[in-house]
Each structure stands twice: as structure tokens, then as C-alpha cells.
XYZ file of C-alpha atoms in Angstrom:
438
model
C -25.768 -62.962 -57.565
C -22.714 -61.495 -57.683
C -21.221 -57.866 -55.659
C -20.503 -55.607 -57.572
C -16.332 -54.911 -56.339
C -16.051 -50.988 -56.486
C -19.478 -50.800 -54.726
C -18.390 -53.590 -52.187
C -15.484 -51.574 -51.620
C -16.661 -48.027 -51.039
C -19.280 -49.260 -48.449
C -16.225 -51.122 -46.774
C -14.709 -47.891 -46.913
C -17.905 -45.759 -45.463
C -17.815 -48.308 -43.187
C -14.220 -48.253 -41.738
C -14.134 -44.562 -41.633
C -17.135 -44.521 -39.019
C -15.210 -47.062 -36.867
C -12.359 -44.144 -36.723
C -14.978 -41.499 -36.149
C -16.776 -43.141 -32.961
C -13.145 -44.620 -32.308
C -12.197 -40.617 -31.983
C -15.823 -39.568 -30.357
C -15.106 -41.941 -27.426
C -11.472 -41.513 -27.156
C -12.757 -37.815 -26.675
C -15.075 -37.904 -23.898
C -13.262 -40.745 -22.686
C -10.333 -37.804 -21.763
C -12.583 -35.550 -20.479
C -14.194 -37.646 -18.126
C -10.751 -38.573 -17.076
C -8.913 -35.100 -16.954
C -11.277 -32.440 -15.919
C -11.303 -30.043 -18.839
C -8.940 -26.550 -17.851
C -9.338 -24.468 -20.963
C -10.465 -21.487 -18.911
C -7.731 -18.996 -17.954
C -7.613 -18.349 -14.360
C -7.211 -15.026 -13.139
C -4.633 -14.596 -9.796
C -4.314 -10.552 -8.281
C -2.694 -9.455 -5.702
C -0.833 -6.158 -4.848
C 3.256 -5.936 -4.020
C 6.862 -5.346 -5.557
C 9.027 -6.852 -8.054
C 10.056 -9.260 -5.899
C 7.080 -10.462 -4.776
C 5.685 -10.336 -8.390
C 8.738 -13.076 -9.259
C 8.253 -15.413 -7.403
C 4.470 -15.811 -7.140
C 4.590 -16.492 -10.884
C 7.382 -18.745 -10.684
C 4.584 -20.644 -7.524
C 2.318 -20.719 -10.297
C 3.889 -22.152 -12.875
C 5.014 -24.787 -10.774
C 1.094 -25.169 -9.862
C 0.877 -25.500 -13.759
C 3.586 -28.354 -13.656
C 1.196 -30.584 -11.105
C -2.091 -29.629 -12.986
C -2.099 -30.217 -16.726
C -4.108 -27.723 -18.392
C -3.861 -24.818 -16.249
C -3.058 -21.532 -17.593
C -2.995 -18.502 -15.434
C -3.249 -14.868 -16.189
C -0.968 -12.841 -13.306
C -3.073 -9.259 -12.545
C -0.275 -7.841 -10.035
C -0.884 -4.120 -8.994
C 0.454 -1.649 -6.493
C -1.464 -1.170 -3.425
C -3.060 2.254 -4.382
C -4.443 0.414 -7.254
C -5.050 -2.497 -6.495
C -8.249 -1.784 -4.513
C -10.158 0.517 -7.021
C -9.676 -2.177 -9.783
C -10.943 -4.609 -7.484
C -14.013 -2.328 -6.846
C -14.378 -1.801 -10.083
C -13.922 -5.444 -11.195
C -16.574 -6.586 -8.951
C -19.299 -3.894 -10.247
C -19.178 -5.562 -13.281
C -19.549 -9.291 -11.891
C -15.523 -9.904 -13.196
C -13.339 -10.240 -10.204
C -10.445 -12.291 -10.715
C -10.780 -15.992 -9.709
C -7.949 -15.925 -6.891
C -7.248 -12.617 -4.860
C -4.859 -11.653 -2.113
C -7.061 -10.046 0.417
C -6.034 -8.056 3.612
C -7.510 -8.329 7.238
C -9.109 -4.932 6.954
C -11.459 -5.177 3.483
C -12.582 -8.898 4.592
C -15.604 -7.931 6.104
C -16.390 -5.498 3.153
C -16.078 -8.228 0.975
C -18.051 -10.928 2.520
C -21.227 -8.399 3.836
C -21.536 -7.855 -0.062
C -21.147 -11.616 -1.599
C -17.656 -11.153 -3.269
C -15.875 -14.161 -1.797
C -16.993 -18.093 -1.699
C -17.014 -19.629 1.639
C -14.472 -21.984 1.922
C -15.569 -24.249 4.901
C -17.138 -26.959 2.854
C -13.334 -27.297 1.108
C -11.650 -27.898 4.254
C -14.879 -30.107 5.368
C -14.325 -32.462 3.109
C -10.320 -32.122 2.774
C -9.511 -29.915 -1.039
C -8.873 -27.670 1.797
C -6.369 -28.579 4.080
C -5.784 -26.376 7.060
C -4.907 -29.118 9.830
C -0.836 -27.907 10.148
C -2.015 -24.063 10.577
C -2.980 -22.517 13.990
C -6.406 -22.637 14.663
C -6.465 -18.894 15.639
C -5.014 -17.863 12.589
C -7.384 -19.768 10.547
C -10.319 -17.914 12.329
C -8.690 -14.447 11.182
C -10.296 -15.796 7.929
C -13.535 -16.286 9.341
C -16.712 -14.073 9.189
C -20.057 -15.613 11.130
C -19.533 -19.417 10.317
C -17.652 -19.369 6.979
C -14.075 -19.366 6.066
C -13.579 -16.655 3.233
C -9.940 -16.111 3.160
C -6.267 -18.527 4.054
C -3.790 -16.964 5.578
C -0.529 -16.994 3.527
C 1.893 -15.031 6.148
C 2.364 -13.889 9.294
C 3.513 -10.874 10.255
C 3.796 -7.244 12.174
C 4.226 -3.323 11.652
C 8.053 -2.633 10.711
C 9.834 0.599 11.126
C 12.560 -0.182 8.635
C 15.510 2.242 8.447
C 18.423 3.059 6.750
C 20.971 1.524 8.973
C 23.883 2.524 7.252
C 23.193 5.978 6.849
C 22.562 5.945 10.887
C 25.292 3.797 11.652
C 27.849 6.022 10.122
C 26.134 9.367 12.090
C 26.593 7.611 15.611
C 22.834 7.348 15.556
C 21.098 4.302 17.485
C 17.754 2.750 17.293
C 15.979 1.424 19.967
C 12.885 -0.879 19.816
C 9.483 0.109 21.197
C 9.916 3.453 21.046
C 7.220 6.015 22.203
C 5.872 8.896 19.373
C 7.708 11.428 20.916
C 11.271 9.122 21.168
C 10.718 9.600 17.532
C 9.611 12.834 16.755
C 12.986 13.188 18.895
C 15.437 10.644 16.844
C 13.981 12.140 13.586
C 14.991 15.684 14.687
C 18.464 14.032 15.413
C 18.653 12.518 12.400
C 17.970 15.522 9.891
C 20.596 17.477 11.956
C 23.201 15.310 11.527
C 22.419 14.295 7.683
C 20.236 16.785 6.868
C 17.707 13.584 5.771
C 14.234 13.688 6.268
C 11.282 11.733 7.528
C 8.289 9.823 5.690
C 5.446 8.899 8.235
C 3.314 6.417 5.892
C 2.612 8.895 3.771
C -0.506 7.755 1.249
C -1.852 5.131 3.978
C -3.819 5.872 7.027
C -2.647 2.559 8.771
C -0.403 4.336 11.418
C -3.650 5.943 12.784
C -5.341 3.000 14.452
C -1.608 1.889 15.739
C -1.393 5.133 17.224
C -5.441 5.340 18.855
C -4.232 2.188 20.207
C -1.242 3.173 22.024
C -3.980 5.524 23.686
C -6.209 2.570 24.790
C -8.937 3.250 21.764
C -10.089 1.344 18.798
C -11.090 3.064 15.646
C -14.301 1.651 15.380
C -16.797 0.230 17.713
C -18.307 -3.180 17.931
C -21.418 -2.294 15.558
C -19.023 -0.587 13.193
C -19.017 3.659 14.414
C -15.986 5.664 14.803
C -14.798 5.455 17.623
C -12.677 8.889 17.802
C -12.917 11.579 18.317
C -11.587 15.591 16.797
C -9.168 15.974 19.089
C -7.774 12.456 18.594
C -7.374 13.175 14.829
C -5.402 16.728 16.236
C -2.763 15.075 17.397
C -2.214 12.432 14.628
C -2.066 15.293 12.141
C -0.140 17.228 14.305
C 2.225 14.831 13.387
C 2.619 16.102 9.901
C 2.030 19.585 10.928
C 5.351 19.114 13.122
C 7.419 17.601 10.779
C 6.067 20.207 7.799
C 6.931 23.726 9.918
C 10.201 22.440 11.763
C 11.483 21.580 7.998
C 12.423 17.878 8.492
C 9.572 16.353 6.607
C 9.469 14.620 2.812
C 7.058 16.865 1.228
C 3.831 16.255 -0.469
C 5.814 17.230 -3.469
C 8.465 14.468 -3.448
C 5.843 12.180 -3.292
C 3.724 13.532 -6.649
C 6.784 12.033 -8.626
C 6.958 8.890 -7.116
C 4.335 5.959 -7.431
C 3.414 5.675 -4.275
C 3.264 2.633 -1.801
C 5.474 0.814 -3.813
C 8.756 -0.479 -2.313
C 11.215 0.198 -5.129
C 10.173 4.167 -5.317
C 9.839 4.537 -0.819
C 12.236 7.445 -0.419
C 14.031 5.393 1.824
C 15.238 3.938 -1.167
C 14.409 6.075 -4.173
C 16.077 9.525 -4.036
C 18.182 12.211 -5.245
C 18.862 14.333 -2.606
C 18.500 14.451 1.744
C 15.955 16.652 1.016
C 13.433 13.423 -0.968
C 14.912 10.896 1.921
C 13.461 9.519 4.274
C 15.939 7.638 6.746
C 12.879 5.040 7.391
C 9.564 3.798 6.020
C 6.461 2.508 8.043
C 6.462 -0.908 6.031
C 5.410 -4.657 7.286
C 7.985 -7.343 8.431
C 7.031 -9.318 5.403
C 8.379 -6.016 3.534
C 11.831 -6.779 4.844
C 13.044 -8.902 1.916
C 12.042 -6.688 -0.698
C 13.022 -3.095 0.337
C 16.627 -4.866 1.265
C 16.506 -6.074 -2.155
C 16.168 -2.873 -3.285
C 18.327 -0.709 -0.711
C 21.462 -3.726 -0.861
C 22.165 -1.950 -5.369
C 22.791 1.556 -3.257
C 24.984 -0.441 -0.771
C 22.444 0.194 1.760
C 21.643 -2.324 4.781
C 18.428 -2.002 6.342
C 17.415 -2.114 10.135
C 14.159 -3.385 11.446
C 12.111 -1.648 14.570
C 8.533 -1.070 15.941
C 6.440 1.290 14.854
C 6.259 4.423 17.305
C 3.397 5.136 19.641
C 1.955 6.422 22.855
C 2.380 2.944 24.621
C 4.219 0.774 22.112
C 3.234 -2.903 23.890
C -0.820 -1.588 23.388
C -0.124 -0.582 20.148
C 1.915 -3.883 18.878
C 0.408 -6.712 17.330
C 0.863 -9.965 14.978
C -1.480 -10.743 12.519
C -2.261 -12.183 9.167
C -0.031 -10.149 6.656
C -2.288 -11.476 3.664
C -4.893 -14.204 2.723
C -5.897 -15.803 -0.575
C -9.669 -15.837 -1.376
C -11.325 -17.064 -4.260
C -14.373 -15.058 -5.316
C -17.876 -15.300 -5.894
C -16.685 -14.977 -9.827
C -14.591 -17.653 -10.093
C -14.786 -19.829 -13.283
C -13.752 -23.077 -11.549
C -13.983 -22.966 -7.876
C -12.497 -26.403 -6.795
C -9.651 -25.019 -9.282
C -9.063 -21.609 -7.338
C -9.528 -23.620 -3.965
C -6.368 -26.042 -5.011
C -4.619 -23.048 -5.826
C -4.935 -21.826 -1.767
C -4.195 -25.617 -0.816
C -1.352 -25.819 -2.780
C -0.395 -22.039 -1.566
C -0.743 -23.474 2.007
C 0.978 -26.865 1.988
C 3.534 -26.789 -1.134
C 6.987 -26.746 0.263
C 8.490 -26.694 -2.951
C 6.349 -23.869 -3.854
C 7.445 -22.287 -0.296
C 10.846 -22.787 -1.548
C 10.336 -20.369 -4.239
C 8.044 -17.871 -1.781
C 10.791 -17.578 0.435
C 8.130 -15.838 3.373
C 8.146 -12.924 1.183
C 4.445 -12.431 2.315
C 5.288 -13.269 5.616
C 6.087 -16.366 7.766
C 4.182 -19.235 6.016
C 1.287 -20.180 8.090
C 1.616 -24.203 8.082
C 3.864 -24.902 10.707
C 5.262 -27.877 8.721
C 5.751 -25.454 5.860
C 7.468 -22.890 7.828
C 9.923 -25.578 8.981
C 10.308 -26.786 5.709
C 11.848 -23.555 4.661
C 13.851 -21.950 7.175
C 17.037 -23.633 6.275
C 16.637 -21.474 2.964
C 15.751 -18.272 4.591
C 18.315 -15.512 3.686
C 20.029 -13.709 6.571
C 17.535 -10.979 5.837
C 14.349 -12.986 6.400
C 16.329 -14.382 9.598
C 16.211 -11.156 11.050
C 12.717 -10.921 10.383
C 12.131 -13.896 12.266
C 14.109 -12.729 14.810
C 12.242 -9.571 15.007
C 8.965 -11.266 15.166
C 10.159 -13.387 17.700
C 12.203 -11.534 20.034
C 10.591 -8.008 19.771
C 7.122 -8.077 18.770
C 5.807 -11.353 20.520
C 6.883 -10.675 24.056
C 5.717 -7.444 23.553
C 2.428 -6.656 22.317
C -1.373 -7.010 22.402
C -4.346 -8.687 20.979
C -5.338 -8.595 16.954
C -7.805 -5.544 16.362
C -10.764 -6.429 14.947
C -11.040 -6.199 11.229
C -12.483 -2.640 10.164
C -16.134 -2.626 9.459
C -17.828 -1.883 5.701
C -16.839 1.570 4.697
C -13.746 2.325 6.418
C -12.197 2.991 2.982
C -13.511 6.151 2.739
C -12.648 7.095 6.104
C -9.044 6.134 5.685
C -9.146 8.243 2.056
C -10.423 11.437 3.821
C -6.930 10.625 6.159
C -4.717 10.173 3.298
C -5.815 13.339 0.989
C -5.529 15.597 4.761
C -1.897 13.931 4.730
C -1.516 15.556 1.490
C -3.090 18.947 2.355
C -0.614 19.376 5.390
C 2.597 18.173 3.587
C 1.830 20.979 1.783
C 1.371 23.562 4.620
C -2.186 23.903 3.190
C -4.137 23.694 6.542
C -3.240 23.378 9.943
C -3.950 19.899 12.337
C -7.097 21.478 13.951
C -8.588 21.980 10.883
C -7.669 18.622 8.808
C -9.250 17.062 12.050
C -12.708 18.536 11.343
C -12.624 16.667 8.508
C -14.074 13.453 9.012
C -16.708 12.427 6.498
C -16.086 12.432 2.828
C -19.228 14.993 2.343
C -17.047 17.857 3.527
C -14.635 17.054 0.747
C -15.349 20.679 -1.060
C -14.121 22.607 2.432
C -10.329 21.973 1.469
C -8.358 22.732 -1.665
């Protein structure tokens, strides 16, 4: 019997296009057993400048050069932001895969589940911490988990307008006592008729200060650990600086975005009267503000932060960590991120310590032939200044603090205004009595 030839060629046909079809099928899951599928967008935030903002996406798209696939959406916010979007983020179970976390909200964020222990990683080597200090790894530690990598080292900065000080016959000297300052501030607006910024819009300075007096803020099981009388004098600070005329006013700062480097009166001005001839910064701030200062031919100087007893009040510590939290999309992604943050010295290369001295030792010698003279001198100041001459880490702030350190910032406001005096901003202490002030 004989084939019929149009029906013996359209089952060859059939036939030969299900050979391509399960050719294509297995070709398929062939690649994604291979290459593990990255079609998810990962989210990185952190908070910081222009600067900063640069080169951290130039990092990751070098991180996208190694890891085929990867796509990245950048979330970069000032620091007054960047917290509330984080809070509210994580209320509705969508926190960014990677963020930049600080020493003081770690323990907030661990005590309620935001952020993936990261032991197991460096247990079985995705992780690898072996070229960074052992103490500074534990800064990342809560109970017996690892929930944040340090990706800097660094200290409290007084930076200051050099130029402007050089050219009044005005010195600085390191390790200088609150009322030095208060003193060399006074000088300062005499000669120049330029003003002073104490951190305004942060409430850092305050446990720097309680130090210098031999007090932490908070004790071990997380209560405040001062007292009215302490908070007197800190605002009596601003109270000073407010009647004797030689303060940037509350005022100055409503125009300004503030806690950002490029608009710091030290930098962004019109007039003496909205400079400030310093700002209370970190030494991994250095690079940036100079960046900023060196297109109004300003060079910037680099000091401690004032206090009762400077060498109490001094410290080093983590200026930032990478965590990867409990929303992550791909957690073995986020956690190559952090090793490749850690141990990349081409992506170092491009970091430049911006965030601080890189915390891998081999990393940190990796770069400093690159380092500008700018980041020298932070590495000088670090070394030579704040090392020989300072105390022990504080302990991270307990849960809570934030609104604590809010209640500071809005009395800032209220006095840089002349709206109440230090005695009564210090009565202030719990965010309940919020309806007592204007």
C-alpha cells in the first residue's frame, strides 16, 4: 500500500516542529538551572549627598557587570527622610531589599524583625568577613546574629571654613572643651560677623556632650539616663548663641533642606548672617562638603567636636552598615551585594571611603594610593587626633530613642526662634507634652 506524499509530508512536518519545541523547552530550563533567574528588581536605600549618590550607583552597576541579570532600583534620600520612608516602608511589609543602616536604629530594627540575620552567610562563606576586625564586625551584632556589615569607619568632625578663619588670624585647636568654643565662635562672629550652626535638626551632639560629663543617655535596660538639668545646659547652648546674636536662626534653616551637605550653611549662603563658619558633620563627610565648599574657593578644616572633657566624649565607630531586610526578594542576592560591598577593590576604587575608611583591611590598603589629599587628611585625622584620644563605642540606643531625639530637635527649633527659654525646653522630655509649646 502506498503513502499518500502530502499526508507523509505534513506528519513529517508535525513531527519536526515538536523536535524544535522540546529542543526550545529544554534549552529553557536548561538556562535556568544554570543561571539563577534575576528578573526581580532589587531595591538599594541609603541616605547622603550627591557625591555619595554617584558613586554608589556607579558600585552597582559594576555589581551588574559581574552578575548577569541584575537590575537595581537606587532609593537615595536625605537623612530627615530617609527614616520615615523606611518606617513607613516597613508598615506595609515593602522595605527595600538592601539598606544602609546606622549604629543607633539597629536595635530598633532587629527587636521588630526588619533585618535577616546574616551569620549563616558568613558560616558558610557568601559572607566573607575574615579581612575585617573582629570588633567591628560585632558592632553589627545583636544577641547571636549578625544583622548589619560595616561599610566605614569613622568619627564626629567639626569641619570649618578654613579659609574664611585663616584670613581673620583665627586658629583652631583640636579637642577643644564647650566653652573653648562658645569662646572661638564669639571670636569668630566679631571678626566676620559669621555665625554658628550647632547640628541644628539632629540631636546627635547631645549624647557627645552627656558624655564629656561621664553619663550615657540611656541605661543598660534602655531608660533615660538624664536628667532636667542636664538637658538645661545643652539647650542653653542655643539659648546662648540665640540672645548674644551670633547664632544661624531657625529661620535660615526653613529655606534650606536640611541635613544635607550641599545646602549646610557652611556652604550654602547669602549673607554672614545664614553662615555658619563650621558644621557638626562625620569624618566620612569630609569628601563631600569639600566637594562642595572647593566651587566657592573654600578649603575646609577638620576638628573634634566640642565638649566638657573632649577624650570622654571622643569615639570611633561604624559610620554605616549594609543590611538586607526581612523583605528582600532574593536574599543570597542582597547578601552578595554586602560581600561584594566588603571585598570589591575595584568597587572601592569607585567608593573612594566616601562612607568612611573601608572596613577590610586588605580593601583599605587597596585604595589608599587613590585617596585624594582630602580623604588623606581624614585619615590623618582619624589617626592622629581621634585614636590617641578618645573612649570606648557607646552602646547603640535602645527601641524608641527616635522620639526622644525628635522632642530635641523641634526644642532646637523653638529656641532658634527665641520662643522659650533652656529651663523650659528641658521640661520637655516625652513626646506627650508636645501641645505645651507652640
Amino acid at each position: 500500500m502506498r503513502t499518500n506524499p502530502c499526508i507523509a509530508g505534513k506528519k513529517e512536518r508535525e513531527s519536526h516542529m515538536k523536535k524544535i519545541a522540546l529542543i526550545l523547552v529544554v534549552a529553557l530550563l536548561a538556562a535556568t538551572l544554570i543561571t539563577p533567574a534575576l528578573a526581580e528588581t532589587t531595591t538599594v536605600a541609603w541616605w547622603g549627598n550627591q557625591t555619595r549618590n554617584e558613586r554608589t550607583i556607579a558600585a552597582l552597576d559594576l555589581f551588574g557587570t559581574e552578575h548577569e541579570g541584575f537590575t537595581y532600583d537606587a532609593q537615595p534620600a536625605a537623612w530627615g527622610d530617609y527614616w520615615a520612608k523606611l518606617a513607613v516602608a516597613a508598615s506595609g511589609k515593602e522595605l527595600p531589599d538592601v539598606i544602609q543602616m546606622d549604629y543607633s536604629y539597629l536595635n530598633q530594627y532587629v527587636n521588630d524583625g526588619l533585618l535577616v540575620d546574616l551569620a549563616p552567610f558568613v558560616k558558610d562563606g557568601a559572607l566573607d568577613l575574615s579581612s575585617v576586625n573582629a570588633g567591628i564586625v560585632n558592632s553589627g551584632s545583636v544577641g547571636e546574629g549578625i544583622y548589619a556589615v560595616c561599610i566605614g569607619v569613622n568619627a564626629p568632625a567639626l569641619l570649618y571654613n578654613k579659609t574664611l578663619l585663616d584670613a581673620a588670624g583665627i586658629t583652631v585647636k583640636d579637642n577643644m572643651t564647650m566653652d573653648e568654643f562658645m569662646d572661638l565662635s564669639r571670636e569668630v562672629y566679631q571678626k566676620t560677623g559669621v555665625k554658628t550652626n550647632v547640628a541644628y535638626g539632629t540631636a546627635q551632639v547631645l549624647p557627645y556632650i552627656m558624655r564629656g560629663f561621664g553619663k550615657a543617655m540611656f541605661t543598660a535596660d534602655g531608660q533615660l539616663n538624664i536628667t532636667a538639668e542636664d538637658l538645661a545646659y545643652f539647650f542653653g547652648i542655643y539659648e546662648t548663641m540665640f540672645k548674644e546674636g551670633w547664632a544661624v536662626t531657625s529661620d535660615v534653616f526653613a529655606e534650606t533642606n536640611v541635613g544635607t551637605v550641599e545646602q549646610d550653611p557652611m556652604v550654602y549662603f547669602s549673607t554672614p548672617d545664614t553662615q555658619s563658619w563650621c558644621a557638626f558633620y562625620w569624618s566620612n563627610q569630609m569628601s563631600a562638603s569639600q566637594a562642595v565648599a572647593a566651587s566657592k574657593g573654600i578649603e575646609l578644616g577638620i576638628t573634634t567636636w566640642p565638649s566638657p572633657d573632649p577624650v570622654a566624649s571622643n569615639y570611633l565607630k561604624p559610620s554605616m552598615f549594609l543590611s538586607v531586610s526581612r523583605d528582600a526578594k532574593d536574599v543570597a542576592l542582597s547578601v552578595a551585594i554586602l560581600d561584594f560591598w566588603t571585598n570589591s577593590i575595584p568597587a572601592n576604587q569607585i567608593l573612594l571611603g566616601e562612607r568612611g575608611i573601608p572596613a577590610s583591611s586588605v580593601v583599605a590598603d587597596g585604595i589608599a594610593p587613590m585617596l585624594d589629599e582630602t580623604n588623606q587628611k581624614v585619615i590623618a585625622y582619624i589617626s592622629n587626633v581621634v585614636s590617641p584620644n578618645c573612649s570606648d563605642l557607646p552602646a547603640a540606643d535602645p527601641a524608641g530613642f527616635a522620639e526622644l531625639y525628635k522632642v530635641i530637635v523641634e526644642m532646637q527649633e523653638y529656641l532658634l526662634y527665641g520662643q522659650v527659654t533652656a529651663e523650659e525646653a528641658a521640661q520637655r522630655q516625652q513626646p506627650q507634652q508636645q501641645d505645651e509649646f507652640p
